[in-house]
XYZ file of C-alpha atoms in Angstrom:
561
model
C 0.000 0.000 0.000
C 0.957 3.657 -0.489
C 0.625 6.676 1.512
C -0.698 10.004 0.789
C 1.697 13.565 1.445
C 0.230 16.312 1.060
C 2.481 19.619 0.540
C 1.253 22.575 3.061
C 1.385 25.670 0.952
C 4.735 26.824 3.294
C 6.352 23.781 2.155
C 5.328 24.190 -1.636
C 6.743 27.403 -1.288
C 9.860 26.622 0.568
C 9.881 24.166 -2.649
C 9.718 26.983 -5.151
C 12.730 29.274 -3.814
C 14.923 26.602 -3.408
C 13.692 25.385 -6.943
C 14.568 28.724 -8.435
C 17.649 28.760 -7.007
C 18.666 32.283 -8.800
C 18.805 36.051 -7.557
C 17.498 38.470 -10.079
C 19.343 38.910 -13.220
C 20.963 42.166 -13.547
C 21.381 43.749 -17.010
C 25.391 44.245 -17.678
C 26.371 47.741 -18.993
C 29.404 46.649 -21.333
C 32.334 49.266 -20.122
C 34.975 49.160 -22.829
C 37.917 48.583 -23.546
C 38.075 44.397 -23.474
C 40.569 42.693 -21.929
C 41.463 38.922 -21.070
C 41.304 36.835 -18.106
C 42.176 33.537 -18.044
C 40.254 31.982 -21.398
C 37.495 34.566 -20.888
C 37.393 38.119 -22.656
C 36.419 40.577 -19.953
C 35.589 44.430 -19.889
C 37.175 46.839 -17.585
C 35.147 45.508 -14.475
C 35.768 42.517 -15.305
C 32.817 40.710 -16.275
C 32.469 38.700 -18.985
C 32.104 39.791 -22.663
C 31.126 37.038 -24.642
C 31.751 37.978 -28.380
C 28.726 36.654 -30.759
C 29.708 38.369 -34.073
C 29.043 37.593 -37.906
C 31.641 38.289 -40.421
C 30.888 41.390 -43.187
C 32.808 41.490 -46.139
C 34.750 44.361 -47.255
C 37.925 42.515 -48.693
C 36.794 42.000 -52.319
C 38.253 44.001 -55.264
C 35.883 46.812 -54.920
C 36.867 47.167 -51.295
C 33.612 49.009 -49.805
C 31.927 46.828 -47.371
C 29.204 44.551 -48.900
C 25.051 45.039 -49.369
C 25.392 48.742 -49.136
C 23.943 48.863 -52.290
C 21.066 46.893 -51.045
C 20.417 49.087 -47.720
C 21.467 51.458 -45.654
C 24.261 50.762 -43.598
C 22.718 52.055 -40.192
C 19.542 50.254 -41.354
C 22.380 47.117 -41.627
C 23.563 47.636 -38.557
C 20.214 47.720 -36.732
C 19.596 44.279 -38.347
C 22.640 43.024 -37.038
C 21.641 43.907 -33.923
C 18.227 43.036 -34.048
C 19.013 39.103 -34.737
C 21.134 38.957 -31.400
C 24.947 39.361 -32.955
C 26.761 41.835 -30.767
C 29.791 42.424 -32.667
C 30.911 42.089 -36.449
C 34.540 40.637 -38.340
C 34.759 43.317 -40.811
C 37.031 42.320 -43.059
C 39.906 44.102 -44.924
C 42.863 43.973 -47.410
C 45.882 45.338 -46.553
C 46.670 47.021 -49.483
C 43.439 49.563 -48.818
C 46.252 50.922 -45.955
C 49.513 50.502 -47.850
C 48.718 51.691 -51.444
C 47.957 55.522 -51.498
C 46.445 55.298 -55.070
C 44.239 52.015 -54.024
C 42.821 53.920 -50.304
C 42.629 57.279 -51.794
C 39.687 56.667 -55.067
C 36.531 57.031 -54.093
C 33.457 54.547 -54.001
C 32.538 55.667 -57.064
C 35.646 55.354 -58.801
C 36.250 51.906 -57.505
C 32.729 50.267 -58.869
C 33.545 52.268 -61.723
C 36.362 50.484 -62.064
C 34.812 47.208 -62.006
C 32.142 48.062 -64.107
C 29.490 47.648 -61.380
C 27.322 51.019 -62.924
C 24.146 48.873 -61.221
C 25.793 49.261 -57.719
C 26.697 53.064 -57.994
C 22.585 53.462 -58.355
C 21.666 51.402 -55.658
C 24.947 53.226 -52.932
C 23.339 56.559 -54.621
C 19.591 55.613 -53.188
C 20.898 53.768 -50.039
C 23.906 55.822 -48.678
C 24.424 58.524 -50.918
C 26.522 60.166 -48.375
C 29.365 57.949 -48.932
C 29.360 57.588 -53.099
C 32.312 60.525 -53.058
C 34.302 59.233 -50.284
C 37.346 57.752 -49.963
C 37.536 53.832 -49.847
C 39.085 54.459 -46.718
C 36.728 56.987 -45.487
C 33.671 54.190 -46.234
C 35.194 51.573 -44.052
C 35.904 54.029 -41.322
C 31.968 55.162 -42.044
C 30.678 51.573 -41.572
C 32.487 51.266 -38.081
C 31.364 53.970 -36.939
C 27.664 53.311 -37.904
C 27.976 50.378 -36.403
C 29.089 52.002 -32.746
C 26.098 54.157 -33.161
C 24.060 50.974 -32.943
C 26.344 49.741 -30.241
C 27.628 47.029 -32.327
C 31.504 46.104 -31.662
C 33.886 46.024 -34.135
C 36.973 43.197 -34.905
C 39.179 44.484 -37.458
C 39.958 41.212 -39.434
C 42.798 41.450 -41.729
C 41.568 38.986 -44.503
C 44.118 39.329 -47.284
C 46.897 41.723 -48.321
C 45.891 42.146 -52.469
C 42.289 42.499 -52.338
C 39.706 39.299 -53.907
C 38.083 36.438 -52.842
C 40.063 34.108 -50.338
C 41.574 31.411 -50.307
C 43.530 28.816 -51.722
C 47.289 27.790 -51.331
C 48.030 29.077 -54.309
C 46.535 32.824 -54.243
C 49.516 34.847 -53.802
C 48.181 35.679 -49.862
C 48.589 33.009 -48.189
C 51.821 33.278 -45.961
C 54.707 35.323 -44.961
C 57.141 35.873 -48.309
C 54.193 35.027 -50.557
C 53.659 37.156 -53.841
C 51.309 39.506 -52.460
C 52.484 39.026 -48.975
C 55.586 40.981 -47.712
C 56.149 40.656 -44.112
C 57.305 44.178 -43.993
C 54.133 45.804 -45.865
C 51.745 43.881 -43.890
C 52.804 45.230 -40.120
C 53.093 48.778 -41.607
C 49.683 48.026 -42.484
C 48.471 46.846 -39.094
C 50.307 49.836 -37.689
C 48.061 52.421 -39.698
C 44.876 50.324 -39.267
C 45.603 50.094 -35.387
C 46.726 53.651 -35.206
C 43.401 55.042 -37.506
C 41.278 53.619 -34.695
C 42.860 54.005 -31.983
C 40.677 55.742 -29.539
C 37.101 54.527 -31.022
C 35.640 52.241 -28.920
C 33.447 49.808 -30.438
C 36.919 48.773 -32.307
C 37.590 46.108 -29.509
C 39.850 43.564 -31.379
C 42.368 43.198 -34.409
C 42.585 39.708 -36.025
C 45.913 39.702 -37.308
C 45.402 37.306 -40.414
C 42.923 35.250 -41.512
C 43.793 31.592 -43.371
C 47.777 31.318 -42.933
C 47.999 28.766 -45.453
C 50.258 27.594 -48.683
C 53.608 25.833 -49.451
C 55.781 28.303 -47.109
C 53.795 28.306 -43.780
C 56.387 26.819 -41.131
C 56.093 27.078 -37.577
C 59.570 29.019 -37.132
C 58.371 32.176 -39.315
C 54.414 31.555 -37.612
C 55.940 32.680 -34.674
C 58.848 35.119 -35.704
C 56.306 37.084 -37.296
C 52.570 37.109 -35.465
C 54.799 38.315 -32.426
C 55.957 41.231 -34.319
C 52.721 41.803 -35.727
C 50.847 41.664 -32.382
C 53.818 43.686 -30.887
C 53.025 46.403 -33.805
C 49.373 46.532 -33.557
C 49.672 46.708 -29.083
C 52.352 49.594 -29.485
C 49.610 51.851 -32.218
C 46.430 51.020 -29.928
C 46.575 49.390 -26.587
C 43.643 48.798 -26.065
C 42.342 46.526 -28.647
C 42.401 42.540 -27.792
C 44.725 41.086 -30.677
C 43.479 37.808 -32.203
C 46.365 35.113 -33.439
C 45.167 33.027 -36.063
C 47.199 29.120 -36.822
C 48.055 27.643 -39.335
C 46.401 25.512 -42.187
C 43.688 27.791 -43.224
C 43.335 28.658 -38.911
C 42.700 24.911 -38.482
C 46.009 23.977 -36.312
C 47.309 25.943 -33.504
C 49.011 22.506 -31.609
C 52.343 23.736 -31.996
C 51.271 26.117 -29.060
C 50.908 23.496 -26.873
C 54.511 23.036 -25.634
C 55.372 26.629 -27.203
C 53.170 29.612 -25.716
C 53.818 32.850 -27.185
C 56.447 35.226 -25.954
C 55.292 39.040 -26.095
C 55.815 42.054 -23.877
C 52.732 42.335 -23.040
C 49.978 40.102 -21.324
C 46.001 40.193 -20.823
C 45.463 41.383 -24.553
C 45.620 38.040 -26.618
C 43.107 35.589 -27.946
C 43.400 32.996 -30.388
C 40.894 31.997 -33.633
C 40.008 29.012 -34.812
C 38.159 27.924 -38.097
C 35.454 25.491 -38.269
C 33.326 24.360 -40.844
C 31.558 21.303 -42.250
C 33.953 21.114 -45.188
C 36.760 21.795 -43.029
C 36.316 17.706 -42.971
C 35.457 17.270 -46.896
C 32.377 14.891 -47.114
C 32.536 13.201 -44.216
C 29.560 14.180 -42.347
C 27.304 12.857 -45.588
C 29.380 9.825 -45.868
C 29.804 8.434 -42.340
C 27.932 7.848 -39.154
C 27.127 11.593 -38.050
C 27.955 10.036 -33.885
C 31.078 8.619 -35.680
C 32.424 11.793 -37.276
C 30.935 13.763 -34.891
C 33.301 12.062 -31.570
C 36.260 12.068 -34.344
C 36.161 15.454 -35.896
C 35.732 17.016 -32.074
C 38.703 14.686 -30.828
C 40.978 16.229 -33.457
C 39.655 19.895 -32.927
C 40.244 19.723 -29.471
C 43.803 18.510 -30.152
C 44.501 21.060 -32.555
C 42.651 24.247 -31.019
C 40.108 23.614 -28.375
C 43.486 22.984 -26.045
C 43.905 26.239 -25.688
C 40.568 26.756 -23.004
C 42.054 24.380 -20.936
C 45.251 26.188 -20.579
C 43.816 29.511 -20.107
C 43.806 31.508 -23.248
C 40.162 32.363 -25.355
C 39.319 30.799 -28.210
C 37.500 32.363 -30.686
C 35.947 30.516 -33.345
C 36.360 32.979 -35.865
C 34.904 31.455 -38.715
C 32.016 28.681 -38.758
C 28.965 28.752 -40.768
C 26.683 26.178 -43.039
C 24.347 26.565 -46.305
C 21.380 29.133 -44.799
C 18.862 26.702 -47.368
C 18.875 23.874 -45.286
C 19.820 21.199 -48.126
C 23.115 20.420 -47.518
C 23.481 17.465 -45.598
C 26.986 17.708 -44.579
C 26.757 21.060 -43.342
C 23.134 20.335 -41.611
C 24.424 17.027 -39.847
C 28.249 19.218 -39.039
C 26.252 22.122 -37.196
C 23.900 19.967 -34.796
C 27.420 18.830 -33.644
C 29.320 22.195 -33.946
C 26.487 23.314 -31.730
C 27.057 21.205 -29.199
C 30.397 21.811 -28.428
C 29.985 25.531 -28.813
C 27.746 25.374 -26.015
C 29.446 23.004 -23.723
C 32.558 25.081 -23.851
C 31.137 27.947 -24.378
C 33.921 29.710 -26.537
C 33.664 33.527 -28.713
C 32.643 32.779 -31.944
C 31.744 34.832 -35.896
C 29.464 33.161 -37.954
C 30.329 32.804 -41.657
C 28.739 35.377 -43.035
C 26.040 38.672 -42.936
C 26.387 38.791 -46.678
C 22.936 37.838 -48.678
C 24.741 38.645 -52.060
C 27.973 40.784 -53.771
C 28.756 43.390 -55.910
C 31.319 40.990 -57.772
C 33.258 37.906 -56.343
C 35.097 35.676 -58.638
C 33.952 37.243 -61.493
C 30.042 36.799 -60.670
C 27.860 40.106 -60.753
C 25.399 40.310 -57.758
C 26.408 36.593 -56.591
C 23.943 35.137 -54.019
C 25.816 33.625 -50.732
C 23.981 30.758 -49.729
C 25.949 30.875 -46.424
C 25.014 34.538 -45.667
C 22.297 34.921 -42.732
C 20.663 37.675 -44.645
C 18.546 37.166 -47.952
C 19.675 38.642 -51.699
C 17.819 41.763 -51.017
C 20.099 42.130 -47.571
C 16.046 42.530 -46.596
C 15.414 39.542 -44.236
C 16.930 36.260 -42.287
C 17.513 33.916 -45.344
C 16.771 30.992 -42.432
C 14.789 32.140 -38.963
C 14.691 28.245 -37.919
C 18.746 29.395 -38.211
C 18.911 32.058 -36.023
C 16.624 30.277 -33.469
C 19.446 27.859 -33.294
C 22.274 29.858 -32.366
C 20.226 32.424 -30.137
C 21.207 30.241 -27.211
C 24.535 30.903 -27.676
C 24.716 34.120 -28.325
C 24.585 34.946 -24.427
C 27.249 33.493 -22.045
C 26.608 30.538 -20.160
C 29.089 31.050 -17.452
C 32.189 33.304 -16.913
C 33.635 35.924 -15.019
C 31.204 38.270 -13.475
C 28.216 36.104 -14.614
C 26.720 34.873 -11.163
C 23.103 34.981 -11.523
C 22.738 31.722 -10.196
C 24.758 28.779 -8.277
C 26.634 26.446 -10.713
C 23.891 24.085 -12.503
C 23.286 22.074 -16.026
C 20.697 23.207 -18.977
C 20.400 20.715 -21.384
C 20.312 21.839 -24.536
C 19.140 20.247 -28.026
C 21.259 21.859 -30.748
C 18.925 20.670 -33.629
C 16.492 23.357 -32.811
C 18.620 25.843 -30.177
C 16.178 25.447 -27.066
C 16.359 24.083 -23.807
C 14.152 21.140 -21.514
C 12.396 23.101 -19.619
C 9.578 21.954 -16.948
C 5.996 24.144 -17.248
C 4.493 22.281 -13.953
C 4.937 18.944 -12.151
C 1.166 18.323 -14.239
C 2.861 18.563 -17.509
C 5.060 16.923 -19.675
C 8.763 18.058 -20.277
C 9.456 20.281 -23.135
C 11.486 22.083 -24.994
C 11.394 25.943 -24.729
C 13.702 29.197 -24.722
C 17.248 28.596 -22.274
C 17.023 31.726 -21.037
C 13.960 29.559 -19.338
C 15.719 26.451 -18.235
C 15.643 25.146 -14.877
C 18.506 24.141 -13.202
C 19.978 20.515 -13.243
C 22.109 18.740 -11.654
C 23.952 15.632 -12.441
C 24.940 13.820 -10.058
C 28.077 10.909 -9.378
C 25.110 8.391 -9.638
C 24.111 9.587 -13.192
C 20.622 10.818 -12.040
C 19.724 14.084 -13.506
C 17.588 16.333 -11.004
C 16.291 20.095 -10.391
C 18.613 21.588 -8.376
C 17.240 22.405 -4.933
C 14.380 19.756 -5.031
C 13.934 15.792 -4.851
C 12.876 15.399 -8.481
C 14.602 13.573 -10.762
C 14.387 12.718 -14.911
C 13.110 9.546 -15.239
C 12.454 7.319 -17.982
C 8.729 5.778 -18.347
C 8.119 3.050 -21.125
C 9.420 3.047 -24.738
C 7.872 6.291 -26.984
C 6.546 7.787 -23.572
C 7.224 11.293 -22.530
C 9.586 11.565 -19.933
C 8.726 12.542 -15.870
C 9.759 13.889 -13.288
C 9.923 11.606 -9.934
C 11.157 11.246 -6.678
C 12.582 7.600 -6.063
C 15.753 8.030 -7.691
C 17.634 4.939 -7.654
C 15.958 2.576 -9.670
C 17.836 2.168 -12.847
C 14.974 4.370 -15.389
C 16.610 7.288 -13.494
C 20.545 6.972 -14.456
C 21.468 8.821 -17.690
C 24.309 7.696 -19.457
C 26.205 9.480 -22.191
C 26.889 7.424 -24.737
C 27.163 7.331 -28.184
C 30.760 8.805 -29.941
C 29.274 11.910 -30.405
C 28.728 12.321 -26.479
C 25.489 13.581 -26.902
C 22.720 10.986 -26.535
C 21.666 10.346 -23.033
C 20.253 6.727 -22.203
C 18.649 5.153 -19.770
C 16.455 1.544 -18.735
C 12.641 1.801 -19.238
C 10.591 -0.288 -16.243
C 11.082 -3.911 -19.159
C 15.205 -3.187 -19.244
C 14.844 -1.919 -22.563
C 18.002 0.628 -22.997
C 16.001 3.803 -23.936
C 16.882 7.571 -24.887
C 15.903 10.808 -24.310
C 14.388 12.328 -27.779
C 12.199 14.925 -28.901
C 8.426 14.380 -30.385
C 6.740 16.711 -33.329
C 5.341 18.695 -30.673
C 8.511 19.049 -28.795
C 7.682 17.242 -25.574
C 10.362 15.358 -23.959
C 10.271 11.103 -24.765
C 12.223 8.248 -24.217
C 12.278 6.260 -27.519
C 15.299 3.333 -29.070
C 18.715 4.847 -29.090
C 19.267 5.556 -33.043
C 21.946 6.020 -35.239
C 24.631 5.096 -32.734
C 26.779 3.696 -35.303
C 27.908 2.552 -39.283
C 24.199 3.685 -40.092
C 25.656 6.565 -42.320
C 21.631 7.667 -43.624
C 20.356 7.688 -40.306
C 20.045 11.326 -38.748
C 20.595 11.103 -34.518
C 19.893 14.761 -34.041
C 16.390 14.581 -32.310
C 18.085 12.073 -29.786
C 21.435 14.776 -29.414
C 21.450 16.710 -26.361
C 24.593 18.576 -24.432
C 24.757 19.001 -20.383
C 26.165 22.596 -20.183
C 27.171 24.285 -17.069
C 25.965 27.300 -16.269
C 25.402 30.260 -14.021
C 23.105 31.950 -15.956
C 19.371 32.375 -14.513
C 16.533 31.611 -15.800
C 13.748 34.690 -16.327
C 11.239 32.031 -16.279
C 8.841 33.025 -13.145
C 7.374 29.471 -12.324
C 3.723 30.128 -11.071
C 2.194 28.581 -8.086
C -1.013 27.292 -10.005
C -0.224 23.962 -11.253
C 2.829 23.185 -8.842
C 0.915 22.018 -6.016
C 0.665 18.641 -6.014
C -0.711 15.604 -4.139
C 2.141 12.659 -5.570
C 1.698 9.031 -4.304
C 5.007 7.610 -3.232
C 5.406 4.114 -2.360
C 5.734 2.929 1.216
C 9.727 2.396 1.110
C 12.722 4.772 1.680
C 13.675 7.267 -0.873
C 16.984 8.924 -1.270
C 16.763 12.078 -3.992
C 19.614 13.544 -5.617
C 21.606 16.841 -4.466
């Protein structure tokens, strides 16, 4: 026989403050200039700036930042805003800096050049202010629109001659190249650092984007980033400057047993590249838990080290087809999102651009990977930007106490969070900011922090619950799978269950799928990612609904801390 408990409306209440477990979010006023500490960028109190950018392109052969044919740039910038990026990679050739005849034509001159009469129209109906100025004047005119929308700026040198990038064989691809002299490119830094020194929202210089080609070494990597870095610190100290590696910024190992030896400290950050193609076709052609487990092994190996041994990361460079029909890069981001959550790292995604004036050749070429449409009107892909709004706040960091230490668990595939409405209804998924706090214990049970209740499994294609006898074996999660990401348990007939999502997005326990050789099979309902956190939720959970009269069996019961 069981026995009836009734809460008391103290204890139900009791119940609710220790389930919140959070003091009341505060807003964070950003006060520039940026800083490091440890593998977190800071501001100047310290607290944690977590830089959620997408890359604009202003590299090409016309050299005036991209779309502004299409819009206006503060009408851009707004956007930018507006879909939750904080910060843009705007891009630029060196030779806009180190060739007086190249920085000093105008706009005009330069799609005149080109032959791009279409463009001059649409600059003279969208920003006709900037049609006479200097290509140099334009770029300075996008950064600063871009601080008047409280957008912040990385200046990301992209290439020294200006045009599309990359390949090995472009003429920009490493120190001594063609187009490439060592010499040119610091005195370029120097009068990019030095022209913005002392605007703001210009927090960070990348030094070089893509070191690549038959001449990259090691022995020059580091004889000349130094000097750069040492150039661009001495013409603006206050800008974080961003090292990229080698290999098209996929390898920075050699930094493992050889850290970098400057003059100054707190000011560096490292980038990293990332991208489904970064691994050809694998992702199509193998097991996406497979490649997944391998292609995070070796990333970790060649970049994600760096977290561990106290410098930022920041993934400079990831992004996947905004139509949704490539299956390498759909079945690469579920897992790129993953880790980008778990550890949390700065990131740009690859790219704003909707179309360009010219690249390779192409009038008006549509970018399939840009987050904005043709028309530079709307979000090419909003299921997209759902997906990455998660991770556009921090999870954790410096200065980022809202609450005690706890897990969300996030499902990439879709961006959101499980998140429990009442102890009356089923698990679902829903916004992070939302989540309640987990923890996971020792034991493998998963439970709200601050209450008795654990995850539990019920029978095969059932939503999941919420219960209070922990120790039974349908309440210990496992992660298995090589991808780390699918989290199994034992429904009540032994069968090894896990954790899924139905059409509606409620929270079930169905067979474990795709967990190897199956290369057609796609696991990403079934993926989800424990990530700490100490962010709060700004979910208010109402009394109505939470009060509940539960049945418990007449034996001991031991819940999880």
């Amino acid at each position: 026989m069981g026995r009836l408990v009734f809460f008391s409306f103290v204890s139900i209440f009791s119940f609710l403050v220790t389930f919140s477990d959070v003091m009341i979010p505060q807003k964070h006023v950003m006060a520039l200039p940026l800083s490091t500490d440890s593998r977190w960028i800071v501001d100047e109190n310290g607290q944690r700036v977590k830089l959620a950018c997408v890359n604009w392109v202003s590299h090409l052969e016309v050299m005036v930042a991209e779309g502004l044919s299409k819009q206006p740039m503060d009408a851009i910038a707004k956007r930018i805003l507006s879909m939750g990026f904080n910060c843009v990679r705007l891009t630029w050739p060196v030779f806009l800096v180190t060739n007086d005849t190249l920085g000093s034509i105008t706009a005009r001159q330069s799609f005149q050049i080109h032959g791009l009469l279409e463009s001059i129209s649409g600059i003279q109906a969208n920003n006709p202010s900037i049609i006479d100025l200097s290509l140099l004047d334009v770029y300075q005119a996008v950064v600063s629109s871009l601080g008047d929308n409280n957008v912040m700026v990385i200046l990301d040198n992209h290439v020294s001659k200006p045009g599309w990038c990359c390949s090995n064989f472009d003429g920009n691809g490493f120190f001594g190249d063609q187009y490439f002299d060592p010499g040119v490119w610091i005195t370029g830094l120097t009068r990019m650092a030095s022209m913005f020194n002392g605007v703001p929202n210009v927090v960070g210089m990348s030094l070089r984007n893509e070191l690549r080609g038959p001449k990259q070494n090691v022995n020059d990597w580091y004889r000349y980033m130094q000097k750069g870095a040492e150039a661009v610190h001495s013409a603006n100290p206050d800008v974080i400057v961003i090292l990229s590696g080698l290999n098209y910024d996929k390898d920075l190992s050699f930094l493992r047993n050889r850290p970098v030896n400057l003059t100054f400290s707190g000011k560096i950050v490292f980038e990293a590249h990332w991208y489904g193609f970064t691994d050809g076709e694998a992702w199509k052609n193998g097991n996406s838990n497979q490649v997944c487990g391998r292609v995070v092994d070796n990333m970790m190996r060649m970049s994600g080290f760096l977290l561990d041994q106290g410098w930022p990361l920041f993934v400079s460079e990831f992004g996947v087809d905004q139509r949704g029909t490539n299956v390498n890069d759909n079945r690469y981001l579920g897992c790129f999102l993953g880790v980008a959550a778990e550890l949390d790292f700065d990131w740009a995604l690859w790219t704003l651009v909707g179309s360009y004036y010219l690249r390779q050749g192409v009038l008006g070429m549509n970018e399939y990977y840009g987050v904005l449409d043709w028309n530079w009107c709307e979000a090419r892909n909003s299921t997209f930007l759902q997906q990455i709004s998660a991770l556009q706040s921090p999870f954790r960091g410096p200065g980022l106490s809202e609450a005690n230490p706890h897990k969300v668990i996030f499902h990439p595939s879709t961006g959101l969070c499980v998140l429990m409405k009442s102890l009356f209804e089923p698990l679902r998924l829903g916004p992070c900011s939302e989540s309640e706090s987990w923890n996971y214990t020792p034991q493998k049970i998963l439970s709200v922090k601050g209450t008795y209740f654990c995850l539990q499994t019920d029978d095969l294609a059932k939503p999941a619950k919420l219960g209070i006898i922990c120790t039974d074996s349908n309440s210990k999660w496992e992660t298995i799978s090589d991808s780390k990401m699918h989290l199994s348990s034992k429904a009540s007939n032994g069968t090894t269950v896990c954790l899924d999502v139905d059409s509606s997005n409620t929270i079930v326990t169905n067979v474990c799928k795709c967990l190897s050789k199956d290369n057609a099979c796609d696991p990403e309902s079934q993926w989800f990612k424990l990530v700490n956190s100490t962010r709060s939720s700004t979910m208010i959970k109402p009394l109505s609904g939470m009060i509940p009269t539960i049945n418990f069996p007449s034996k001991d019961f031991h819940g999880s801390s």
